[in-house]
Amino acid sequence: MKAIEIQAFGRPEGLAVIDLPVPVPAAGQVVIAVEAIGVGGVDAVIRRGALAEYGFREGHIPGSEVAGVVTATGDGVDPTWAGRRVWAFTGTGGGYVEHAIASAEKIVPLPATLSAADAVTLGSSGMVAHFALAHAHFQPGESVLVRGAAGSIGIMVVQLAARDGASAVAVTTSSAERGDRLRKLGATHVLDRSGEGDGPAGYDVVIDIIAGAEMPSFFDRLAPNGRLVAVGVVAGMPPADFGTRMLAAFRKSLSFATFSADTVPGPEQRTVQVAQFAAAGRGELHTVVHELLPLEEAVVAHRKMDDGEVFGRIVLTP
C-alpha cells in the first residue's frame, strides 16, 4: 500500500511516497480501508521537526485521523465492526496511508448522512473545541475570542460558542473574506491577527490555537477573571517568560491553561463525537473542507498549510 513518510524534517518536500505492506491487526485493533485523511496543524509541526525532543524521528508517518471501512478485526474485537464505516484516531501518526491500523477503542461509527471527508474535518476538531470550552469553564452569556479561527478547531469553537449562548464571539483572521465566512458560522466580531478591531473591551475566554511569540499579548485582551486556554502551538512555543504578562495584571485574577484531549477519558470523547457526527449529519454543525487532494499530493497539502492558504481542513484521499 502507499504511505507518506517524513524522510527529512523541515520543508514539505521532506515528505515522500513509500510502499508498505497492508497491515494485519493485532489483538484489540482493526484495519481500515481509508477513504479520507485529515491533514492537521500538528502534522505540520511534527514535519518541521519542532517536536523532535518528544521522540518524533525522521521516518515517521504523519496523520492522526482517518475515515473509511473496517476490513479486518483482531482478537478480542467484536467482528461485527467489519464492513462498517468509521472514524478513527490513529494516534500521533500512522494516518497518511491507504490502510490504517487503529485501536478498537479509538473508532466511532459514522451515520450514513456524513461523508468520510466531513468526518475527518469534524472528528478531532469538534471534540477538542467542545472540551477546550469546558476546560475554560465557559458559561452562556460570556464573551469568547478565538485566536486562529480559520482552522478546523477554531471553526468549531466559533460554532459551539455561538450555539451555546456566548454574548460575543470574536475571531482573529488574516482577511476580510475569511472574516465574512466566519461571521456566517457564528462570529460576531472580526479582528486582525494581533487582536485589534471592533470588539468587546475584554473577553471572558480566549481559546488560542496559535501560541507563538504573540501569545502573551492576548492576556491584555482578557476581562477580569478571564481565562486563556492554549490548545495548539501552530506558530511555535510562546516565549519562556510569557507568564510575566499575566502576572503584570495580577489584580485582574487572570488564568492560563493548556488543553490536550489526552486528558479526556475515551468514553467521554466518543460520546461527544457521536453526538457531533449526528448533528453534522442533520446540518446542525457545519464542516469546512478546504480541498480534497490525492494522498500522493501530501507535499502540496503541507505547502498550502505553511503558506497560510487553508480555511478549514485539507483532506487527503487514497
mmCIF file of C-alpha atoms in Angstrom:
data_model
loop_
_atom_site.group_PDB
_atom_site.id
_atom_site.type_symbol
_atom_site.label_atom_id
_atom_site.label_comp_id
_atom_site.label_asym_id
_atom_site.label_seq_id
_atom_site.Cartn_x
_atom_site.Cartn_y
_atom_site.Cartn_z
ATOM 1 C CA MET A 1 0.000 0.000 0.000
ATOM 2 C CA LYS A 2 1.022 3.625 -0.448
ATOM 3 C CA ALA A 3 2.006 5.715 2.554
ATOM 4 C CA ILE A 4 3.587 9.106 3.208
ATOM 5 C CA GLU A 5 6.781 9.258 5.246
ATOM 6 C CA ILE A 6 8.727 12.179 6.695
ATOM 7 C CA GLN A 7 12.128 11.463 5.223
ATOM 8 C CA ALA A 8 13.648 14.808 6.223
ATOM 9 C CA PHE A 9 12.416 17.282 8.808
ATOM 10 C CA GLY A 10 11.819 20.815 7.578
ATOM 11 C CA ARG A 11 10.045 21.835 4.411
ATOM 12 C CA PRO A 12 7.105 19.942 2.862
ATOM 13 C CA GLU A 13 9.447 18.458 0.277
ATOM 14 C CA GLY A 14 10.769 16.219 3.052
ATOM 15 C CA LEU A 15 7.603 14.135 2.664
ATOM 16 C CA ALA A 16 7.785 11.176 0.280
ATOM 17 C CA VAL A 17 5.548 8.402 -1.006
ATOM 18 C CA ILE A 18 6.663 4.929 0.063
ATOM 19 C CA ASP A 19 5.283 1.400 -0.235
ATOM 20 C CA LEU A 20 4.392 -0.642 2.831
ATOM 21 C CA PRO A 21 2.657 -3.991 3.305
ATOM 22 C CA VAL A 22 -1.023 -3.897 4.183
ATOM 23 C CA PRO A 23 -1.125 -4.145 7.998
ATOM 24 C CA VAL A 24 -2.540 -7.058 9.968
ATOM 25 C CA PRO A 25 -4.467 -6.172 13.138
ATOM 26 C CA ALA A 26 -3.091 -7.248 16.493
ATOM 27 C CA ALA A 27 -5.346 -8.012 19.444
ATOM 28 C CA GLY A 28 -7.671 -5.099 20.125
ATOM 29 C CA GLN A 29 -7.055 -3.485 16.733
ATOM 30 C CA VAL A 30 -8.886 -3.014 13.439
ATOM 31 C CA VAL A 31 -7.712 -2.332 9.891
ATOM 32 C CA ILE A 32 -9.498 0.402 7.973
ATOM 33 C CA ALA A 33 -9.623 0.824 4.200
ATOM 34 C CA VAL A 34 -9.099 4.568 4.232
ATOM 35 C CA GLU A 35 -11.393 6.902 2.300
ATOM 36 C CA ALA A 36 -10.308 10.220 3.849
ATOM 37 C CA ILE A 37 -7.388 11.515 5.932
ATOM 38 C CA GLY A 38 -7.456 14.748 7.908
ATOM 39 C CA VAL A 39 -4.419 16.999 7.495
ATOM 40 C CA GLY A 40 -3.948 18.679 10.875
ATOM 41 C CA GLY A 41 -1.800 21.506 12.142
ATOM 42 C CA VAL A 42 0.075 19.085 14.390
ATOM 43 C CA ASP A 43 1.112 17.130 11.280
ATOM 44 C CA ALA A 44 2.900 20.231 10.008
ATOM 45 C CA VAL A 45 4.512 20.905 13.395
ATOM 46 C CA ILE A 46 5.843 17.328 13.528
ATOM 47 C CA ARG A 47 7.036 17.516 9.913
ATOM 48 C CA ARG A 48 9.044 20.662 10.642
ATOM 49 C CA GLY A 49 10.911 18.780 13.385
ATOM 50 C CA ALA A 50 9.599 21.084 16.115
ATOM 51 C CA LEU A 51 8.590 18.125 18.284
ATOM 52 C CA ALA A 52 11.722 16.005 17.821
ATOM 53 C CA GLU A 53 12.531 16.403 21.503
ATOM 54 C CA TYR A 54 9.310 14.496 22.224
ATOM 55 C CA GLY A 55 10.513 11.429 20.355
ATOM 56 C CA PHE A 56 9.398 12.084 16.772
ATOM 57 C CA ARG A 57 12.016 10.951 14.269
ATOM 58 C CA GLU A 58 12.522 11.056 10.517
ATOM 59 C CA GLY A 59 10.772 8.032 9.055
ATOM 60 C CA HIS A 60 7.575 8.961 10.887
ATOM 61 C CA ILE A 61 4.244 8.539 9.051
ATOM 62 C CA PRO A 62 2.085 11.527 9.956
ATOM 63 C CA GLY A 63 -1.673 11.733 10.313
ATOM 64 C CA SER A 64 -3.880 11.100 13.333
ATOM 65 C CA GLU A 65 -7.402 10.673 11.974
ATOM 66 C CA VAL A 66 -8.940 8.729 9.131
ATOM 67 C CA ALA A 67 -12.360 7.600 7.985
ATOM 68 C CA GLY A 68 -13.251 4.532 5.976
ATOM 69 C CA VAL A 69 -14.497 0.966 6.212
ATOM 70 C CA VAL A 70 -13.265 -1.647 8.678
ATOM 71 C CA THR A 71 -11.835 -4.571 6.692
ATOM 72 C CA ALA A 72 -10.314 -6.728 9.452
ATOM 73 C CA THR A 73 -10.543 -7.134 13.212
ATOM 74 C CA GLY A 74 -8.012 -8.502 15.671
ATOM 75 C CA ASP A 75 -8.530 -10.860 18.558
ATOM 76 C CA GLY A 76 -10.885 -9.531 21.190
ATOM 77 C CA VAL A 77 -12.635 -7.128 18.812
ATOM 78 C CA ASP A 78 -16.315 -7.518 18.019
ATOM 79 C CA PRO A 79 -16.275 -8.994 14.485
ATOM 80 C CA THR A 80 -19.447 -7.090 13.580
ATOM 81 C CA TRP A 81 -17.256 -3.988 13.162
ATOM 82 C CA ALA A 82 -16.124 -5.465 9.821
ATOM 83 C CA GLY A 83 -17.806 -3.690 6.947
ATOM 84 C CA ARG A 84 -18.861 -0.671 8.998
ATOM 85 C CA ARG A 85 -17.964 2.944 8.187
ATOM 86 C CA VAL A 86 -15.980 4.528 10.998
ATOM 87 C CA TRP A 87 -13.913 7.494 12.015
ATOM 88 C CA ALA A 88 -10.673 6.533 13.750
ATOM 89 C CA PHE A 89 -7.922 8.161 15.761
ATOM 90 C CA THR A 90 -4.636 6.519 14.813
ATOM 91 C CA GLY A 91 -2.551 8.209 17.500
ATOM 92 C CA THR A 92 0.300 10.635 16.911
ATOM 93 C CA GLY A 93 0.867 9.209 13.425
ATOM 94 C CA GLY A 94 0.079 6.436 11.008
ATOM 95 C CA GLY A 95 -2.802 8.109 9.196
ATOM 96 C CA TYR A 96 -1.285 9.022 5.814
ATOM 97 C CA VAL A 97 -1.832 5.522 4.417
ATOM 98 C CA GLU A 98 -4.226 3.515 2.266
ATOM 99 C CA HIS A 99 -4.928 1.004 5.054
ATOM 100 C CA ALA A 100 -4.731 2.237 8.627
ATOM 101 C CA ILE A 101 -4.410 0.450 11.956
ATOM 102 C CA ALA A 102 -6.401 1.759 14.908
ATOM 103 C CA SER A 103 -7.312 0.565 18.360
ATOM 104 C CA ALA A 104 -10.914 -0.604 18.519
ATOM 105 C CA GLU A 105 -11.297 1.786 21.456
ATOM 106 C CA LYS A 106 -10.485 4.694 19.139
ATOM 107 C CA ILE A 107 -13.112 4.155 16.441
ATOM 108 C CA VAL A 108 -16.524 5.795 16.193
ATOM 109 C CA PRO A 109 -19.333 4.679 13.859
ATOM 110 C CA LEU A 110 -20.445 7.160 11.214
ATOM 111 C CA PRO A 111 -24.015 7.982 10.243
ATOM 112 C CA ALA A 112 -24.897 7.320 6.608
ATOM 113 C CA THR A 113 -25.580 11.035 6.152
ATOM 114 C CA LEU A 114 -21.966 12.069 6.874
ATOM 115 C CA SER A 115 -19.176 11.787 4.295
ATOM 116 C CA ALA A 116 -15.727 10.488 5.147
ATOM 117 C CA ALA A 117 -14.236 13.903 4.322
ATOM 118 C CA ASP A 118 -16.632 15.652 6.693
ATOM 119 C CA ALA A 119 -15.888 13.063 9.380
ATOM 120 C CA VAL A 120 -12.128 13.771 9.429
ATOM 121 C CA THR A 121 -12.803 17.501 9.328
ATOM 122 C CA LEU A 122 -15.027 17.301 12.396
ATOM 123 C CA GLY A 123 -13.796 14.232 14.331
ATOM 124 C CA SER A 124 -10.901 15.554 16.418
ATOM 125 C CA SER A 125 -11.581 19.248 15.874
ATOM 126 C CA GLY A 126 -15.126 19.272 17.167
ATOM 127 C CA MET A 127 -14.256 17.164 20.170
ATOM 128 C CA VAL A 128 -11.250 19.344 21.054
ATOM 129 C CA ALA A 129 -13.345 22.501 20.645
ATOM 130 C CA HIS A 130 -16.032 21.113 22.958
ATOM 131 C CA PHE A 131 -13.658 20.147 25.744
ATOM 132 C CA ALA A 132 -11.489 23.269 25.343
ATOM 133 C CA LEU A 133 -14.524 25.443 26.072
ATOM 134 C CA ALA A 134 -15.377 23.204 29.021
ATOM 135 C CA HIS A 135 -11.772 23.452 30.257
ATOM 136 C CA ALA A 136 -12.126 27.252 30.123
ATOM 137 C CA HIS A 137 -15.300 26.982 32.251
ATOM 138 C CA PHE A 138 -17.201 28.849 29.545
ATOM 139 C CA GLN A 139 -20.744 29.785 30.516
ATOM 140 C CA PRO A 140 -23.638 31.148 28.431
ATOM 141 C CA GLY A 141 -23.529 34.941 28.312
ATOM 142 C CA GLU A 142 -19.734 35.115 28.380
ATOM 143 C CA SER A 143 -17.621 36.536 25.569
ATOM 144 C CA VAL A 144 -15.144 34.385 23.636
ATOM 145 C CA LEU A 145 -12.162 35.272 21.454
ATOM 146 C CA VAL A 146 -10.851 32.573 19.124
ATOM 147 C CA ARG A 147 -7.255 33.090 18.079
ATOM 148 C CA GLY A 148 -6.610 31.217 14.837
ATOM 149 C CA ALA A 149 -10.250 30.757 13.929
ATOM 150 C CA ALA A 150 -9.713 29.812 10.269
ATOM 151 C CA GLY A 151 -8.511 26.299 11.098
ATOM 152 C CA SER A 152 -10.790 23.356 11.729
ATOM 153 C CA ILE A 153 -10.566 23.608 15.543
ATOM 154 C CA GLY A 154 -11.193 27.354 15.507
ATOM 155 C CA ILE A 155 -14.170 26.996 13.178
ATOM 156 C CA MET A 156 -15.727 24.510 15.577
ATOM 157 C CA VAL A 157 -15.051 26.698 18.639
ATOM 158 C CA VAL A 158 -16.849 29.548 16.869
ATOM 159 C CA GLN A 159 -19.886 27.399 16.133
ATOM 160 C CA LEU A 160 -20.082 25.795 19.567
ATOM 161 C CA ALA A 161 -19.612 29.061 21.461
ATOM 162 C CA ALA A 162 -22.311 30.746 19.360
ATOM 163 C CA ARG A 163 -24.658 27.774 19.720
ATOM 164 C CA ASP A 164 -24.139 27.633 23.479
ATOM 165 C CA GLY A 165 -25.060 31.252 24.121
ATOM 166 C CA ALA A 166 -21.886 33.354 24.024
ATOM 167 C CA SER A 167 -22.629 37.080 24.268
ATOM 168 C CA ALA A 168 -19.915 37.725 21.672
ATOM 169 C CA VAL A 169 -17.690 35.503 19.549
ATOM 170 C CA ALA A 170 -14.676 37.374 18.220
ATOM 171 C CA VAL A 171 -12.131 35.897 15.843
ATOM 172 C CA THR A 172 -8.659 36.789 14.673
ATOM 173 C CA THR A 173 -8.073 36.224 10.989
ATOM 174 C CA SER A 174 -5.956 37.412 8.096
ATOM 175 C CA SER A 175 -8.526 38.801 5.655
ATOM 176 C CA ALA A 176 -11.973 40.345 5.345
ATOM 177 C CA GLU A 177 -13.057 37.422 3.154
ATOM 178 C CA ARG A 178 -12.221 34.928 5.901
ATOM 179 C CA GLY A 179 -13.930 37.169 8.410
ATOM 180 C CA ASP A 180 -17.119 37.136 6.348
ATOM 181 C CA ARG A 181 -17.043 33.334 6.219
ATOM 182 C CA LEU A 182 -16.556 33.135 9.977
ATOM 183 C CA ARG A 183 -19.483 35.510 10.554
ATOM 184 C CA LYS A 184 -21.697 33.080 8.667
ATOM 185 C CA LEU A 185 -20.571 30.374 11.104
ATOM 186 C CA GLY A 186 -21.391 32.434 14.196
ATOM 187 C CA ALA A 187 -18.668 35.052 14.717
ATOM 188 C CA THR A 188 -19.927 38.451 15.835
ATOM 189 C CA HIS A 189 -16.651 40.412 15.662
ATOM 190 C CA VAL A 190 -13.709 40.101 13.272
ATOM 191 C CA LEU A 191 -10.272 41.248 14.452
ATOM 192 C CA ASP A 192 -6.858 41.329 12.820
ATOM 193 C CA ARG A 193 -4.178 38.823 13.777
ATOM 194 C CA SER A 194 -2.962 40.992 16.660
ATOM 195 C CA GLY A 195 -6.462 41.140 18.145
ATOM 196 C CA GLU A 196 -7.114 44.739 17.109
ATOM 197 C CA GLY A 197 -10.548 45.697 15.842
ATOM 198 C CA ASP A 198 -14.098 46.496 16.846
ATOM 199 C CA GLY A 199 -14.907 44.104 19.670
ATOM 200 C CA PRO A 200 -15.546 43.944 23.404
ATOM 201 C CA ALA A 201 -13.070 45.706 25.655
ATOM 202 C CA GLY A 202 -12.247 42.396 27.307
ATOM 203 C CA TYR A 203 -13.048 38.716 26.849
ATOM 204 C CA ASP A 204 -14.037 36.158 29.430
ATOM 205 C CA VAL A 205 -12.415 33.353 27.433
ATOM 206 C CA VAL A 206 -9.632 33.240 24.839
ATOM 207 C CA ILE A 207 -9.126 29.948 23.010
ATOM 208 C CA ASP A 208 -5.659 30.085 21.435
ATOM 209 C CA ILE A 209 -4.724 27.594 18.714
ATOM 210 C CA ILE A 210 -1.682 29.586 17.540
ATOM 211 C CA ALA A 211 0.590 30.254 20.571
ATOM 212 C CA GLY A 212 3.970 31.552 19.313
ATOM 213 C CA ALA A 213 5.672 34.836 20.127
ATOM 214 C CA GLU A 214 2.487 36.923 20.184
ATOM 215 C CA MET A 215 0.546 34.805 22.656
ATOM 216 C CA PRO A 216 1.427 36.886 25.767
ATOM 217 C CA SER A 217 -0.200 39.998 24.287
ATOM 218 C CA PHE A 218 -3.569 38.252 24.399
ATOM 219 C CA PHE A 219 -3.534 38.334 28.199
ATOM 220 C CA ASP A 220 -4.192 42.042 27.670
ATOM 221 C CA ARG A 221 -7.442 41.113 25.887
ATOM 222 C CA LEU A 222 -8.876 39.315 28.910
ATOM 223 C CA ALA A 223 -11.548 40.783 31.154
ATOM 224 C CA PRO A 224 -11.220 40.453 34.946
ATOM 225 C CA ASN A 225 -11.339 36.748 35.874
ATOM 226 C CA GLY A 226 -10.644 35.934 32.212
ATOM 227 C CA ARG A 227 -9.197 32.596 31.117
ATOM 228 C CA LEU A 228 -6.829 31.886 28.226
ATOM 229 C CA VAL A 229 -6.626 28.242 27.133
ATOM 230 C CA ALA A 230 -3.921 27.177 24.678
ATOM 231 C CA VAL A 231 -4.949 24.188 22.561
ATOM 232 C CA GLY A 232 -2.218 24.314 19.920
ATOM 233 C CA VAL A 233 1.224 25.649 19.017
ATOM 234 C CA VAL A 234 0.821 26.149 15.271
ATOM 235 C CA ALA A 235 3.159 29.171 15.390
ATOM 236 C CA GLY A 236 5.582 27.503 17.803
ATOM 237 C CA MET A 237 6.082 27.724 21.537
ATOM 238 C CA PRO A 238 5.432 31.027 23.338
ATOM 239 C CA PRO A 239 8.334 32.906 24.941
ATOM 240 C CA ALA A 240 9.712 31.276 28.068
ATOM 241 C CA ASP A 241 8.711 34.318 30.148
ATOM 242 C CA PHE A 242 5.139 34.553 28.789
ATOM 243 C CA GLY A 243 3.677 34.337 32.284
ATOM 244 C CA THR A 244 5.118 37.707 33.270
ATOM 245 C CA ARG A 245 2.489 39.421 31.084
ATOM 246 C CA MET A 246 -0.255 37.728 33.069
ATOM 247 C CA LEU A 247 1.377 38.493 36.411
ATOM 248 C CA ALA A 248 1.648 42.154 35.410
ATOM 249 C CA ALA A 249 -2.161 42.179 35.507
ATOM 250 C CA PHE A 250 -2.247 40.433 38.885
ATOM 251 C CA ARG A 251 -5.284 42.362 40.145
ATOM 252 C CA LYS A 252 -7.427 41.063 37.249
ATOM 253 C CA SER A 253 -7.179 37.457 38.560
ATOM 254 C CA LEU A 254 -6.389 36.029 35.124
ATOM 255 C CA SER A 255 -5.897 32.321 34.435
ATOM 256 C CA PHE A 256 -3.872 30.376 31.877
ATOM 257 C CA ALA A 257 -4.199 26.699 30.993
ATOM 258 C CA THR A 258 -3.205 24.277 28.306
ATOM 259 C CA PHE A 259 -5.615 21.690 26.992
ATOM 260 C CA SER A 260 -4.936 18.306 25.418
ATOM 261 C CA ALA A 261 -7.611 15.775 24.579
ATOM 262 C CA ASP A 262 -5.269 13.158 26.070
ATOM 263 C CA THR A 263 -6.669 14.154 29.468
ATOM 264 C CA VAL A 264 -10.258 13.310 28.491
ATOM 265 C CA PRO A 265 -11.330 9.677 29.029
ATOM 266 C CA GLY A 266 -12.028 7.824 25.796
ATOM 267 C CA PRO A 267 -15.700 7.109 26.508
ATOM 268 C CA GLU A 268 -16.339 10.817 27.114
ATOM 269 C CA GLN A 269 -14.616 11.711 23.838
ATOM 270 C CA ARG A 270 -16.677 9.181 21.901
ATOM 271 C CA THR A 271 -19.957 10.345 23.447
ATOM 272 C CA VAL A 272 -19.270 13.875 22.217
ATOM 273 C CA GLN A 273 -18.138 12.669 18.789
ATOM 274 C CA VAL A 274 -21.214 10.504 18.248
ATOM 275 C CA ALA A 275 -23.420 13.485 19.089
ATOM 276 C CA GLN A 276 -21.441 15.845 16.851
ATOM 277 C CA PHE A 277 -21.391 13.436 13.905
ATOM 278 C CA ALA A 278 -25.163 13.114 14.211
ATOM 279 C CA ALA A 279 -25.577 16.896 14.440
ATOM 280 C CA ALA A 280 -23.411 17.403 11.349
ATOM 281 C CA GLY A 281 -25.399 14.757 9.509
ATOM 282 C CA ARG A 282 -28.549 16.772 10.294
ATOM 283 C CA GLY A 283 -26.926 20.019 9.152
ATOM 284 C CA GLU A 284 -26.770 21.486 12.659
ATOM 285 C CA LEU A 285 -22.950 21.701 12.657
ATOM 286 C CA HIS A 286 -21.028 22.716 9.552
ATOM 287 C CA THR A 287 -17.722 21.257 8.446
ATOM 288 C CA VAL A 288 -15.419 23.231 6.165
ATOM 289 C CA VAL A 289 -13.335 21.146 3.772
ATOM 290 C CA HIS A 290 -10.820 23.446 2.146
ATOM 291 C CA GLU A 291 -9.782 20.990 -0.567
ATOM 292 C CA LEU A 292 -9.627 17.305 -1.401
ATOM 293 C CA LEU A 293 -6.201 16.161 -2.599
ATOM 294 C CA PRO A 294 -4.836 12.714 -3.507
ATOM 295 C CA LEU A 295 -2.652 11.092 -0.868
ATOM 296 C CA GLU A 296 0.304 11.388 -3.236
ATOM 297 C CA GLU A 297 -0.032 15.193 -3.057
ATOM 298 C CA ALA A 298 0.674 15.444 0.667
ATOM 299 C CA VAL A 299 3.556 17.791 -0.177
ATOM 300 C CA VAL A 300 1.102 20.180 -1.854
ATOM 301 C CA ALA A 301 -1.210 19.980 1.159
ATOM 302 C CA HIS A 302 1.621 20.888 3.530
ATOM 303 C CA ARG A 303 2.796 23.760 1.300
ATOM 304 C CA LYS A 304 -0.700 25.208 1.498
ATOM 305 C CA MET A 305 -0.658 24.786 5.265
ATOM 306 C CA ASP A 306 2.699 26.531 5.577
ATOM 307 C CA ASP A 307 1.593 29.363 3.279
ATOM 308 C CA GLY A 308 -1.495 30.041 5.373
ATOM 309 C CA GLU A 309 -3.849 29.295 2.491
ATOM 310 C CA VAL A 310 -6.103 26.844 4.296
ATOM 311 C CA PHE A 311 -9.558 27.753 5.614
ATOM 312 C CA GLY A 312 -10.950 24.709 7.366
ATOM 313 C CA ARG A 313 -9.161 21.451 6.649
ATOM 314 C CA ILE A 314 -7.406 19.836 3.707
ATOM 315 C CA VAL A 315 -8.412 16.196 3.277
ATOM 316 C CA LEU A 316 -6.238 13.587 1.569
ATOM 317 C CA THR A 317 -7.890 10.729 -0.339
ATOM 318 C CA PRO A 318 -6.078 7.472 -1.176
#
